CSV table of C-alpha atoms and ligand atoms in Angstrom, one decimal:
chain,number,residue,atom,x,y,z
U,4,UNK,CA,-10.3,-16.7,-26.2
U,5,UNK,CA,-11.7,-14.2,-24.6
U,6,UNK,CA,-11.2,-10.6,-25.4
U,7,UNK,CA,-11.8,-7.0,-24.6
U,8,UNK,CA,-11.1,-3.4,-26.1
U,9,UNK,CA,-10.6,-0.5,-23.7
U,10,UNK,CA,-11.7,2.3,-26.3
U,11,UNK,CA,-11.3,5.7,-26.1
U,12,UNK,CA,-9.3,5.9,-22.4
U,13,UNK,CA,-6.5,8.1,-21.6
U,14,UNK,CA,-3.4,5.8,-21.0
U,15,UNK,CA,-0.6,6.6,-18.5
U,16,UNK,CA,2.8,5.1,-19.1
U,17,UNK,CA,4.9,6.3,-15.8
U,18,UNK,CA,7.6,4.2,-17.4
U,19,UNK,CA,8.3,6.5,-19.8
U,20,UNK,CA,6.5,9.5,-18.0
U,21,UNK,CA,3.5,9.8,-21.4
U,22,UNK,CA,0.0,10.7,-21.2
U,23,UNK,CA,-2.1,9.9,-24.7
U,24,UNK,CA,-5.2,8.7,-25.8
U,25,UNK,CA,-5.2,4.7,-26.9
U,26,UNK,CA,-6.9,2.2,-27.0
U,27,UNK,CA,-6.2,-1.2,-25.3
U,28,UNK,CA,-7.1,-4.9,-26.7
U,29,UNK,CA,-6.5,-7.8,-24.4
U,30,UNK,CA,-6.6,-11.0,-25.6
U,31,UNK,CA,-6.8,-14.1,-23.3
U,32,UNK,CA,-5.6,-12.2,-20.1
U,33,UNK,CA,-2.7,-10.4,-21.7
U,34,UNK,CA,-2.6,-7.4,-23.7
U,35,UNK,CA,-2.6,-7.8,-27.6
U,36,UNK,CA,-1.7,-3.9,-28.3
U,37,UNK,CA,-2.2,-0.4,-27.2
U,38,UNK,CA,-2.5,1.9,-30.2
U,39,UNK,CA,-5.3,4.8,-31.8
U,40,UNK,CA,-8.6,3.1,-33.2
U,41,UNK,CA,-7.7,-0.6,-32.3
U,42,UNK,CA,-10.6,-2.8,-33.5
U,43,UNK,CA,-11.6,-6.4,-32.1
U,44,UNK,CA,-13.2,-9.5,-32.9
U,45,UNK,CA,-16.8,-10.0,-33.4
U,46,UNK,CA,-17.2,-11.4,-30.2
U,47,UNK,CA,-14.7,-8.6,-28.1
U,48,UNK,CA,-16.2,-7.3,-25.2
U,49,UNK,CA,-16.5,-3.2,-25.2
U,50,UNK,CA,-15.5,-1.4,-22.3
U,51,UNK,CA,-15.9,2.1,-23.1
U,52,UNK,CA,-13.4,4.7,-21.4
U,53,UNK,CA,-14.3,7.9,-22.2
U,54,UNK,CA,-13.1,10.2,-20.4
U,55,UNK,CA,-11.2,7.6,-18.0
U,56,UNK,CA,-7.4,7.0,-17.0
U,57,UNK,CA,-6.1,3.6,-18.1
U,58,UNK,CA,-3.7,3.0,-15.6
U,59,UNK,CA,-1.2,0.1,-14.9
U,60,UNK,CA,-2.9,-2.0,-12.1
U,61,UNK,CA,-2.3,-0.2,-9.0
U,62,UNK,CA,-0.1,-2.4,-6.4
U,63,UNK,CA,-0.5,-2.1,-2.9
U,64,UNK,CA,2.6,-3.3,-0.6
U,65,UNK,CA,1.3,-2.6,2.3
U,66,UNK,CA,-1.7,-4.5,3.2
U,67,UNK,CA,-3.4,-6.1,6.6
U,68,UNK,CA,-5.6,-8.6,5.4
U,69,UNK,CA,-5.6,-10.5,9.2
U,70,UNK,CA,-6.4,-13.8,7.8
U,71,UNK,CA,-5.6,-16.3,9.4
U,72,UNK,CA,-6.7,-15.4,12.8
U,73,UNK,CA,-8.2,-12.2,13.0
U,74,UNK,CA,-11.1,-12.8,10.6
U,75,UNK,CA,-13.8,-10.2,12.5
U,76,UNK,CA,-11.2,-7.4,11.5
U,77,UNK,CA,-11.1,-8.4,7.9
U,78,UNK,CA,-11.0,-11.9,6.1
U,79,UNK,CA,-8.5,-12.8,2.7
U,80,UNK,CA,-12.0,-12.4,0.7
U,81,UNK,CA,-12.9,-9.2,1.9
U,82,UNK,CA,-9.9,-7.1,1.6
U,83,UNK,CA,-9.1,-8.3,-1.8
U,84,UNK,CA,-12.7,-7.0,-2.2
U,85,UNK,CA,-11.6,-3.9,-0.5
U,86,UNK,CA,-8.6,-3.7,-2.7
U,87,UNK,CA,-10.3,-3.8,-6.5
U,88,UNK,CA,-12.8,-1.6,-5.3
U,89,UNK,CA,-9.9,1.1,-4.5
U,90,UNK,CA,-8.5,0.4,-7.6
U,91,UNK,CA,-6.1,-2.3,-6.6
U,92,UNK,CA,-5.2,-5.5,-8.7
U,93,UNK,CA,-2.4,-6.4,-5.7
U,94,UNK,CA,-1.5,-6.0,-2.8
U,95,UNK,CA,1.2,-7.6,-0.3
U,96,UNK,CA,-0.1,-9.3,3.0
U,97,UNK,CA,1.5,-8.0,6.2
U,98,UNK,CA,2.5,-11.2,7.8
U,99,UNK,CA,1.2,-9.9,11.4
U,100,UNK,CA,-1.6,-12.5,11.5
U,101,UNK,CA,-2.3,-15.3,14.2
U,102,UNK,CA,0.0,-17.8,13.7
U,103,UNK,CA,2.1,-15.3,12.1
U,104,UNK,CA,3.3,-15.5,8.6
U,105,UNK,CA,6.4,-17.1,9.6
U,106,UNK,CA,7.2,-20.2,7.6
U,107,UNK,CA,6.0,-21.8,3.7
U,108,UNK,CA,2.4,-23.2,5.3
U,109,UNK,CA,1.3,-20.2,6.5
U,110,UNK,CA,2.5,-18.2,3.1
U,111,UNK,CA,0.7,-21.3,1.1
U,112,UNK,CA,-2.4,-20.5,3.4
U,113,UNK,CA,-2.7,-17.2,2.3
U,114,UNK,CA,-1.9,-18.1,-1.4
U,115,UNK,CA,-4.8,-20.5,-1.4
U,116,UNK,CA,-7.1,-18.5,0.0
U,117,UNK,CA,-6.2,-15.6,-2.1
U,118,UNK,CA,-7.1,-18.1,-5.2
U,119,UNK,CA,-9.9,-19.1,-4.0
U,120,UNK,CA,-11.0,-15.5,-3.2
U,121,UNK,CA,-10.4,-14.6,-6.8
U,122,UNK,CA,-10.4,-11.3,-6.8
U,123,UNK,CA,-7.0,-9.0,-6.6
U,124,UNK,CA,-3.8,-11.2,-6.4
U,125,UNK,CA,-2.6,-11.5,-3.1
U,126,UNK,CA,1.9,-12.0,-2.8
U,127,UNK,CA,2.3,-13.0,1.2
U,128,UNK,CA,5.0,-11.1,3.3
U,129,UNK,CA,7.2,-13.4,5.7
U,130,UNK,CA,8.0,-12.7,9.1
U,131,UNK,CA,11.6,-11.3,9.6
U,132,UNK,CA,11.5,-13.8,13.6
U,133,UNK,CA,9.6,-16.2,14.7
U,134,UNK,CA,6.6,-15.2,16.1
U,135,UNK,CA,7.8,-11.4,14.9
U,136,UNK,CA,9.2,-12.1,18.5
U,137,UNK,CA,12.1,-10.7,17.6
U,138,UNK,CA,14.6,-13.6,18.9
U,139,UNK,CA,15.0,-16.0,16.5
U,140,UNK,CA,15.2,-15.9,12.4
U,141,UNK,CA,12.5,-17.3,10.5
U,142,UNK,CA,12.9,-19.7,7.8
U,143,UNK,CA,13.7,-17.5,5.1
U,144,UNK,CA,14.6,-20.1,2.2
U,145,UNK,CA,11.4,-21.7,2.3
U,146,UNK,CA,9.2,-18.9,2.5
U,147,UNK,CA,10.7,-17.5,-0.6
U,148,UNK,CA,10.2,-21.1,-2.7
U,149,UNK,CA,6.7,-20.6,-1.1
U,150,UNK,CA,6.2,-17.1,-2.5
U,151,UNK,CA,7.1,-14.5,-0.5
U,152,UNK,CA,8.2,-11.3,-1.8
U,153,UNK,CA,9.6,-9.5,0.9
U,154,UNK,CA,10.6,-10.1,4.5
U,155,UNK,CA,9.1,-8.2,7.5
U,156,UNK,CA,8.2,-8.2,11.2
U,157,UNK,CA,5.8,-4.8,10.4
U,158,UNK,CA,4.0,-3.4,13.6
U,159,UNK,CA,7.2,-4.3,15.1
U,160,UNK,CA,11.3,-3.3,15.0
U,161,UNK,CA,13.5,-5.4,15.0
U,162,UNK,CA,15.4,-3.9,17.8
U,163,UNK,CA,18.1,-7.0,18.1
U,164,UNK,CA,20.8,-5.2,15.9
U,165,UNK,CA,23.1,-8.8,15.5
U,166,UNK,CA,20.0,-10.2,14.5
U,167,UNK,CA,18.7,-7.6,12.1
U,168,UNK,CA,22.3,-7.6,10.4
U,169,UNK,CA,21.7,-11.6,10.2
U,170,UNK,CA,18.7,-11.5,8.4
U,171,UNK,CA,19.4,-8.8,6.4
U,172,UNK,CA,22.7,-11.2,5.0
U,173,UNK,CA,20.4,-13.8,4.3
U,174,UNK,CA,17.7,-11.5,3.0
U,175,UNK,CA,20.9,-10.3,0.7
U,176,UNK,CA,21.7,-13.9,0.0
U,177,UNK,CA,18.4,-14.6,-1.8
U,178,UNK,CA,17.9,-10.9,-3.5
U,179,UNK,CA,14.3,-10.3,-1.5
U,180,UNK,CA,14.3,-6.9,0.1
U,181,UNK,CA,13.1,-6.2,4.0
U,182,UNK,CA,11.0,-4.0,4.7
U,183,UNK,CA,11.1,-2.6,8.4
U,184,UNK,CA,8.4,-0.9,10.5
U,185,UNK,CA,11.4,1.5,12.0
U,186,UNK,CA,10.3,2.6,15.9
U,187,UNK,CA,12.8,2.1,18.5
U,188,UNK,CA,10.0,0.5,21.2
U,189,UNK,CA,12.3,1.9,24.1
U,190,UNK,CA,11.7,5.2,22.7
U,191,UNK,CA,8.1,5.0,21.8
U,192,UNK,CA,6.6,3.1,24.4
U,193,UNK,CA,3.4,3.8,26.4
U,194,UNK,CA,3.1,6.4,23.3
U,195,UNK,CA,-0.2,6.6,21.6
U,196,UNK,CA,0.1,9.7,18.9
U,197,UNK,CA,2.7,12.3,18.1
U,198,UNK,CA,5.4,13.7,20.9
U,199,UNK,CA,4.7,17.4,21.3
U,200,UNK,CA,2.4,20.0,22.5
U,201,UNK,CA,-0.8,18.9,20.7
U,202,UNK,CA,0.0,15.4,22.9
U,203,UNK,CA,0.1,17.8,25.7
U,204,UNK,CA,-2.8,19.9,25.4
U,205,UNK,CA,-5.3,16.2,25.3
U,206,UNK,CA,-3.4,14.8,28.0
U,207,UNK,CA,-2.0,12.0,26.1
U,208,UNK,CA,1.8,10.0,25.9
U,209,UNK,CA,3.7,10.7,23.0
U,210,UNK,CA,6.0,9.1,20.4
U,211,UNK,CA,8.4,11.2,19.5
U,212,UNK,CA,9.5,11.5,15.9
U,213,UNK,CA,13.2,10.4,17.2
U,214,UNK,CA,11.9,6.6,17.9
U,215,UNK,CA,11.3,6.7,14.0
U,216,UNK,CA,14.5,8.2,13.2
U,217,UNK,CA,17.0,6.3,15.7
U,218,UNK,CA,15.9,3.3,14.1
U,219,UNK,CA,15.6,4.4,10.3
U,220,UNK,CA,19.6,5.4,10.6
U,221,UNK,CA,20.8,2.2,12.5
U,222,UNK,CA,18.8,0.1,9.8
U,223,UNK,CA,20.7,2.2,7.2
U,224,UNK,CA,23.6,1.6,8.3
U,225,UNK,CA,22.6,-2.0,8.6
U,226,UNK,CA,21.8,-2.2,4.9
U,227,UNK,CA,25.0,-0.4,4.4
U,228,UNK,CA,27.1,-3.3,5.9
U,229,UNK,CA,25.2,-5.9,4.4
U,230,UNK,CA,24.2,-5.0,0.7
U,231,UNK,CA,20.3,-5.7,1.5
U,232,UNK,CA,17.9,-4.0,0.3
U,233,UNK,CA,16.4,-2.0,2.6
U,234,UNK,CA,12.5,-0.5,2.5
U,235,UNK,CA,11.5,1.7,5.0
U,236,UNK,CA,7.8,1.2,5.3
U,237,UNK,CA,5.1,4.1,6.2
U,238,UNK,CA,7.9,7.3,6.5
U,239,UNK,CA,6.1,9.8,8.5
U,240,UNK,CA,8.9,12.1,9.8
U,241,UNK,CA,11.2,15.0,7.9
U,242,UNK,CA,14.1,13.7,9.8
U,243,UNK,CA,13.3,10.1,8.5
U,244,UNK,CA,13.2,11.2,5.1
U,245,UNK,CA,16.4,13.6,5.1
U,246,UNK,CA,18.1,10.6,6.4
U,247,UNK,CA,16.7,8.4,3.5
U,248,UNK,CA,17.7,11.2,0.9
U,249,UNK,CA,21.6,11.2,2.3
U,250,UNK,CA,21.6,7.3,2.5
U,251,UNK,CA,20.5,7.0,-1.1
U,252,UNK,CA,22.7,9.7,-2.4
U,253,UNK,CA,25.5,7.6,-0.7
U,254,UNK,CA,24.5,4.7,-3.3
U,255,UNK,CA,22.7,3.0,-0.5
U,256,UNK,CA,20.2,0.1,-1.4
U,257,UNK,CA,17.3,1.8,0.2
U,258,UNK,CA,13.7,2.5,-0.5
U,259,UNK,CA,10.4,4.1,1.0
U,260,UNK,CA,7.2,4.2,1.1
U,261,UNK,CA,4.3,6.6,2.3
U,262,UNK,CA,0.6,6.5,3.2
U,263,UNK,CA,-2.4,8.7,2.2
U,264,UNK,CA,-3.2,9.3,5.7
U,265,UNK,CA,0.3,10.5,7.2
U,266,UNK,CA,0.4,13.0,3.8
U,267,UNK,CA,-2.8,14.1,4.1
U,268,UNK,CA,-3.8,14.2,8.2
U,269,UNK,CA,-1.3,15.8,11.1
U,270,UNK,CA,-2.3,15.3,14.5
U,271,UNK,CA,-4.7,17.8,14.6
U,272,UNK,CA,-6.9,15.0,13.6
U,273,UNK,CA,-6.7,13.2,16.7
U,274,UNK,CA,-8.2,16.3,18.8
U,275,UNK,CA,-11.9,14.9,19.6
U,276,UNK,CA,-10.0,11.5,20.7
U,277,UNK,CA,-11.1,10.2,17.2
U,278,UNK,CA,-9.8,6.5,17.6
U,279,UNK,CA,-9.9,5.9,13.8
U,280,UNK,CA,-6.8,8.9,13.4
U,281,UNK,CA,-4.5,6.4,15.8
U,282,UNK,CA,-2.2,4.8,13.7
U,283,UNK,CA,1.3,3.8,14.2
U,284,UNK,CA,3.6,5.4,13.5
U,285,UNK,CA,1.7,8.6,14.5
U,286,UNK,CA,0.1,11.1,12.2
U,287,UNK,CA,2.9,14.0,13.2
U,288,UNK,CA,3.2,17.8,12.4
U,289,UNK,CA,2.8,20.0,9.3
U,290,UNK,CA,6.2,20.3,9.2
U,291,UNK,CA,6.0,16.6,8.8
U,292,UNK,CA,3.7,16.7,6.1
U,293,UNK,CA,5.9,19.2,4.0
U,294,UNK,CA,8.8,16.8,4.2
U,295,UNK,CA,7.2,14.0,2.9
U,296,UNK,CA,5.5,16.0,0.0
U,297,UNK,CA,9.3,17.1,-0.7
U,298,UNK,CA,10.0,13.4,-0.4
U,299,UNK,CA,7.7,12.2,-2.5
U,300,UNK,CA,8.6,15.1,-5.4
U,301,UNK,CA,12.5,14.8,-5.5
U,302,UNK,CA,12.2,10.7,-5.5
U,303,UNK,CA,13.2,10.0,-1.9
U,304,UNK,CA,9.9,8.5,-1.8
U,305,UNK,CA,9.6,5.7,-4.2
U,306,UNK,CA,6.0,4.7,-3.3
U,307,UNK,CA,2.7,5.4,-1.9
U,308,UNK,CA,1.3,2.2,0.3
U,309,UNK,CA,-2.3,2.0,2.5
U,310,UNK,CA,-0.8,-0.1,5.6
U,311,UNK,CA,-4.4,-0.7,5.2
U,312,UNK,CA,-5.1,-1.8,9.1
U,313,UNK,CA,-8.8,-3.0,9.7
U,314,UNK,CA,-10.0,-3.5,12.9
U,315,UNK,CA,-13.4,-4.1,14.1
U,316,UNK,CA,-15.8,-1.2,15.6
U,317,UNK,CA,-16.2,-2.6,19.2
U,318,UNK,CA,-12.6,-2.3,19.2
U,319,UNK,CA,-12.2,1.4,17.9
U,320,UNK,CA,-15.0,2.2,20.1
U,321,UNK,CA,-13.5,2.8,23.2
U,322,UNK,CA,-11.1,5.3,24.8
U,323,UNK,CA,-8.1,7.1,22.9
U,324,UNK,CA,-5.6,4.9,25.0
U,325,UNK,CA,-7.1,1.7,24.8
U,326,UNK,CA,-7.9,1.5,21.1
U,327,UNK,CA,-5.8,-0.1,18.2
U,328,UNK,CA,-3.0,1.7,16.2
U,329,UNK,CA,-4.5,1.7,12.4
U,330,UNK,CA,-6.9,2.7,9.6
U,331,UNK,CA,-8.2,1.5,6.6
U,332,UNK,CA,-6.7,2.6,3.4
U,333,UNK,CA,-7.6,0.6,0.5
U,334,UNK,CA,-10.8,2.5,-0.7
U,335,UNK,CA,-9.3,6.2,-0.3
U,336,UNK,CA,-5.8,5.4,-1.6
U,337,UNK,CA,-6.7,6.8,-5.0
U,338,UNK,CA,-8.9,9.7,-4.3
U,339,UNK,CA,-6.2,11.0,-1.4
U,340,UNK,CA,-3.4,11.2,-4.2
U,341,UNK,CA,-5.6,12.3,-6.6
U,342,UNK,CA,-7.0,15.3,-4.7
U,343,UNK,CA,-4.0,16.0,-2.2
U,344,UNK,CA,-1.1,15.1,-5.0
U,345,UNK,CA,-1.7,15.1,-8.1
U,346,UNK,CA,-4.9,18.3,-8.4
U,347,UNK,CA,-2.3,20.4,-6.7
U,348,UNK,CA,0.5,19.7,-8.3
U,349,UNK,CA,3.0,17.8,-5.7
U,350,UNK,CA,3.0,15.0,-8.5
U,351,UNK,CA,2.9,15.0,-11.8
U,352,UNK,CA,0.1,12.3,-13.0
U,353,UNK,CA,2.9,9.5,-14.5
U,354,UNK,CA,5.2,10.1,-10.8
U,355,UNK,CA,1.8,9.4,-8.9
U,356,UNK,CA,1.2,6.5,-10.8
U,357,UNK,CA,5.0,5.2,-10.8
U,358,UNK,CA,4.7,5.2,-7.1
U,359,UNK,CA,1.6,2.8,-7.0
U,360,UNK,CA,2.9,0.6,-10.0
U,361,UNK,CA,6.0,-0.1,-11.5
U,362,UNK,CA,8.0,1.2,-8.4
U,363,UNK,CA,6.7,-1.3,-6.1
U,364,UNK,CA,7.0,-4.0,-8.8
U,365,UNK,CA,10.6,-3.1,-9.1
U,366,UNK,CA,11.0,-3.4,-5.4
U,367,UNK,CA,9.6,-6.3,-5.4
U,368,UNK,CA,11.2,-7.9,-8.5
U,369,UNK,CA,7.4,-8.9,-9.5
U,370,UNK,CA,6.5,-8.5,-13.5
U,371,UNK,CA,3.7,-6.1,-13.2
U,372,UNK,CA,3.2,-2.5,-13.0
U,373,UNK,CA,3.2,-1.6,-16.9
U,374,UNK,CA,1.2,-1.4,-19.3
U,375,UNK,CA,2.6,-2.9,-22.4
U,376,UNK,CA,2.0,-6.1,-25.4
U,377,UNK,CA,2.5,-8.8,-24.2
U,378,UNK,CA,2.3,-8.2,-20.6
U,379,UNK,CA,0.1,-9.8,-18.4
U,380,UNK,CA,-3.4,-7.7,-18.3
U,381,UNK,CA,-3.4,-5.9,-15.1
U,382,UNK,CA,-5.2,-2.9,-15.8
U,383,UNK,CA,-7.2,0.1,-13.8
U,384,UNK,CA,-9.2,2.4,-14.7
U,385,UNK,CA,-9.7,5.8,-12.8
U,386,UNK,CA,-12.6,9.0,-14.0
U,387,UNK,CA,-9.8,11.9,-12.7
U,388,UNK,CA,-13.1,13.9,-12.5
U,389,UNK,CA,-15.3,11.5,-10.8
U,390,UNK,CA,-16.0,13.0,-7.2
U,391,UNK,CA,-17.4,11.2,-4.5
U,392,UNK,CA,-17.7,11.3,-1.1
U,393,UNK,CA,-16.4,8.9,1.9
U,394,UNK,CA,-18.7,6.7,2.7
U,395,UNK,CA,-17.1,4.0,5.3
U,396,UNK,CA,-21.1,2.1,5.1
U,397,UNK,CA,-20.3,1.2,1.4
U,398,UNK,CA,-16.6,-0.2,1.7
U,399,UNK,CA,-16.3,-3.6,0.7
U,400,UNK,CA,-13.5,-4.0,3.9
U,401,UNK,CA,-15.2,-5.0,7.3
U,402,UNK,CA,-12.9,-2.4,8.6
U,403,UNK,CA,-14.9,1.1,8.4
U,404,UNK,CA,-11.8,2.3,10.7
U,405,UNK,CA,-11.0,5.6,8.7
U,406,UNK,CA,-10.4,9.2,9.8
U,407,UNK,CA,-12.0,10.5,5.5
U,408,UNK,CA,-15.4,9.4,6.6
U,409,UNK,CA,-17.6,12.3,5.0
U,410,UNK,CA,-14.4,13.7,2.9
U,411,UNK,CA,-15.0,14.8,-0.8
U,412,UNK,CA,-12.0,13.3,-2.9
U,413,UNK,CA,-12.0,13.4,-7.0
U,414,UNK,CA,-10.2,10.8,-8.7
U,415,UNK,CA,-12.3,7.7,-8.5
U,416,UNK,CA,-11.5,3.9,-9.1
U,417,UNK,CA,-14.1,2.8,-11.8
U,418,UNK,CA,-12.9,-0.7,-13.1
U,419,UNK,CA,-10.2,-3.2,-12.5
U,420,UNK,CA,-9.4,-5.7,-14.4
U,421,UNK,CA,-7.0,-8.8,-12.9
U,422,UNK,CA,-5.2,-11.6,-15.7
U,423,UNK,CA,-7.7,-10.1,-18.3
U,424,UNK,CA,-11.1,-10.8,-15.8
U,425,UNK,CA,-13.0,-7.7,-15.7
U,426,UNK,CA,-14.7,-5.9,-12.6
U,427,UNK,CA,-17.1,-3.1,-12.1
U,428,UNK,CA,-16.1,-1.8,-9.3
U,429,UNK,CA,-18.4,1.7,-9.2
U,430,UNK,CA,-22.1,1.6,-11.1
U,431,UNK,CA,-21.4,3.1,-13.9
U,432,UNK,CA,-24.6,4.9,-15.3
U,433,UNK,CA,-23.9,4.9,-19.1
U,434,UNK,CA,-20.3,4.6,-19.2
U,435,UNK,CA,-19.4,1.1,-17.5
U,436,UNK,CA,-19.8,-1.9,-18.0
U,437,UNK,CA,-18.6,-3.4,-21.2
U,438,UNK,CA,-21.1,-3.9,-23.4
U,439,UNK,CA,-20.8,-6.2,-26.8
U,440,UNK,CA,-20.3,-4.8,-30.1
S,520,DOR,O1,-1.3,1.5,12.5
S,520,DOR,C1,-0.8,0.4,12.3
S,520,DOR,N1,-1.6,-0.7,12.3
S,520,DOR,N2,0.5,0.4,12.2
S,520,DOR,C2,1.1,-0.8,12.2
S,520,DOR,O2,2.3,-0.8,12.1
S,520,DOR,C3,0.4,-2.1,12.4
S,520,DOR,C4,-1.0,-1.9,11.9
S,520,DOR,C5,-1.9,-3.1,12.4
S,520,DOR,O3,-1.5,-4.2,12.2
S,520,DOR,O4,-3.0,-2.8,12.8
């Protein structure tokens, strides 16, 4: 069987919030123990951590991977790619693909491909409607046998309240959460970055922070009436999150996510009519950015997910209006919460790892996110002083759609390893890869 020894790492349990040095033997894909000095087989590959984090495989839940159909953005192969080389050993498809993800084949599609890819595990989102149209449920029964883990329209609300409250009681019915990309389109529309004076000042329509909100607090109350579990995906509003923090204190069954870029960027960024800082929802104010640091601190915030959005450069490259909402996130993920949470203190290192691990796992109801004997052998390791600098050229996505191009993060994704199969994923000078002993 095959076997490997982490030696000499720095393991993070967010579980029980401990930091301590251990060693970790895996033994055909799971792990055998975790433990000071742990010795192998003969035949046990090395892999020497020194001076490394061994984390809990990181889980993204917010991923476009736009296969099928949009295959010149990005392609099932090459955002798993993307995904271990941020450090990622899953990540949930957005179900926003041509035909959408709205029914077992397409979900069985993705599955296979994601097999055949073999490289980060891949768990399919369905579509909330048909089509994400919005007017009709989607089979939700038959997804879920097919392997969905969570039910979603993302890019679009739901704005048919009678509907939403249908799904949700069927979403209820067979314990899967929803997850729903909150903008009230009535409010938003024609928008293309944050309501307010910066808007102003470029001469461009806004989205104001209220579109989130109106349609956060209806969706509350929606998972109020029906008992589902609700997960607000990409928070980027104080409003949304105070709501979120008064729903959850009122017992209910809601959760949240964040990315890296509506944390770290405000719209500032988009002065210069940078294309790659128009995302959706909008990058919005430092005021904003407070809020969800305060969010993410006091737990209102469970997780930290890319909505990794590839698109291709001919369609970035042209004007402020006409370009597509999103950015790439898988291969910055880490080094953003490493330098703009966890260096400064927003996050201690086990909360910052709980929110890319065992909370989404929990939402999720998956079996992954710890590190522990007997588990299966998802496993990441990060150098916390490892710096390196953005390069879009080097990222394994086709999408090189990102607004960190040139930034300096620390906190670097140097191995992944997936069911106990190991990967490189930074050349490694002397410490990586394993060597035998
Ligand atoms: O920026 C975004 N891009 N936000 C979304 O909700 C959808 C996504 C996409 O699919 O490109």
């Amino acid at each position: 069987m095959t076997s490997f020894i982490i030696k000499k790492g720095t393991v993070v349990d967010p579980l029980r919030e401990k930091v301590f040095p251990a060693d970790v033997l895996v033994v055909g894909g799971r792990i055998a123990a975790i433990g000071p000095g742990l010795a192998g087989q003969k035949e046990t590959t090395v892999i020497n951590a020194e001076g490394c984090l061994v984390l809990p495989g990181l889980i993204d839940m917010h991923v476009h991977l736009r296969e099928p159909g949009f295959e010149h953005k990005e392609t099932i192969a090459s955002g798993t790619r993307a995904a271990l080389r941020g450090g990622f050993t899953a990540v949930c498809a957005m179900p926003n693909t041509r035909p959408v993800c709205d029914r077992a084949a397409v979900a069985g599609f993705v599955l296979d491909r994601a097999r055949a890819a073999g490289n980060a595990r891949v768990y399919p989102v369905g579509a909330l409607s048909k089509g994400s149209e919005g007017k009709e449920l989607a089979p939700f029964g038959e997804m879920r046998d097919a392997g969905v883990v969570a039910f979603s329209d993302d890019g679009r609300w739901l704005a048919d309240a009678h509907l939403m409250r249908r799904a949700m009681e069927y979403a209820a019915m067979l314990d899967v959460p929803v997850i729903s990309h909150c903008e009230d389109p009535a409010l938003s529309a024609g928008g293309v970055m944050n309501e307010g004076f910066t808007a102003t000042i470029l001469g461009l329509r806004g989205m104001p922070a209220a579109a989130e909100e109106v349609a956060v607090a209806r969706d509350i109350l929606l998972a109020e009436l029906t008992g589902c579990h609700l997960h607000v995906a990409h928070v980027s509003t104080a409003g949304a999150v105070r709501l979120i923090r008064e729903a959850k204190a009122r017992g209910v069954r809601v959760t949240a996510e964040v990315t890296p870029h509506h944390f770290t960027l405000t719209e500032e960024a988009v002065r210069g009519y940078d294309t790659n800082a128009k995302v959706n929802p909008p990058l919005r104010t430092a005021a904003d950015v407070a809020a969800l640091k305060e969010g993410l601190a006091d737990g209102t915030i469970d997780v930290i997910a890319t909505d990794h959005a590839p698109h291709s450069r001919e369609e970035k490259e042209t004007e402020f209006d006409a370009a597509p909402f999103g950015m790439v996130g898988l291969e910055t993920a880490v080094g953003l919460v490493f330098t703009e949470l966890v260096s400064p203190g927003v996050l201690t290192l086990p909360q910052a790892v709980a929110k890319m691990t065992v909370n989404p796992a929990r939402i999720l109801r998956l079996e992954a996110g710890v590190l522990a004997e007997g588990a299966v052998a998802d496993i990441t390791l990060v150098d916390p002083e490892r710096e390196e600098v953005v390069e879009p050229e080097r990222f394994a996505s086709q999408g090189k759609n990102t607004a960190f191009g040139g930034w300096q993060l620390k906190g670097t994704p140097v191995g992944v390893m997936v069911g106990g199969r190991w990967f490189e994923v930074r050349p490694s000078g002397k410490r990586l890869p394993g060597k035998k002993r």
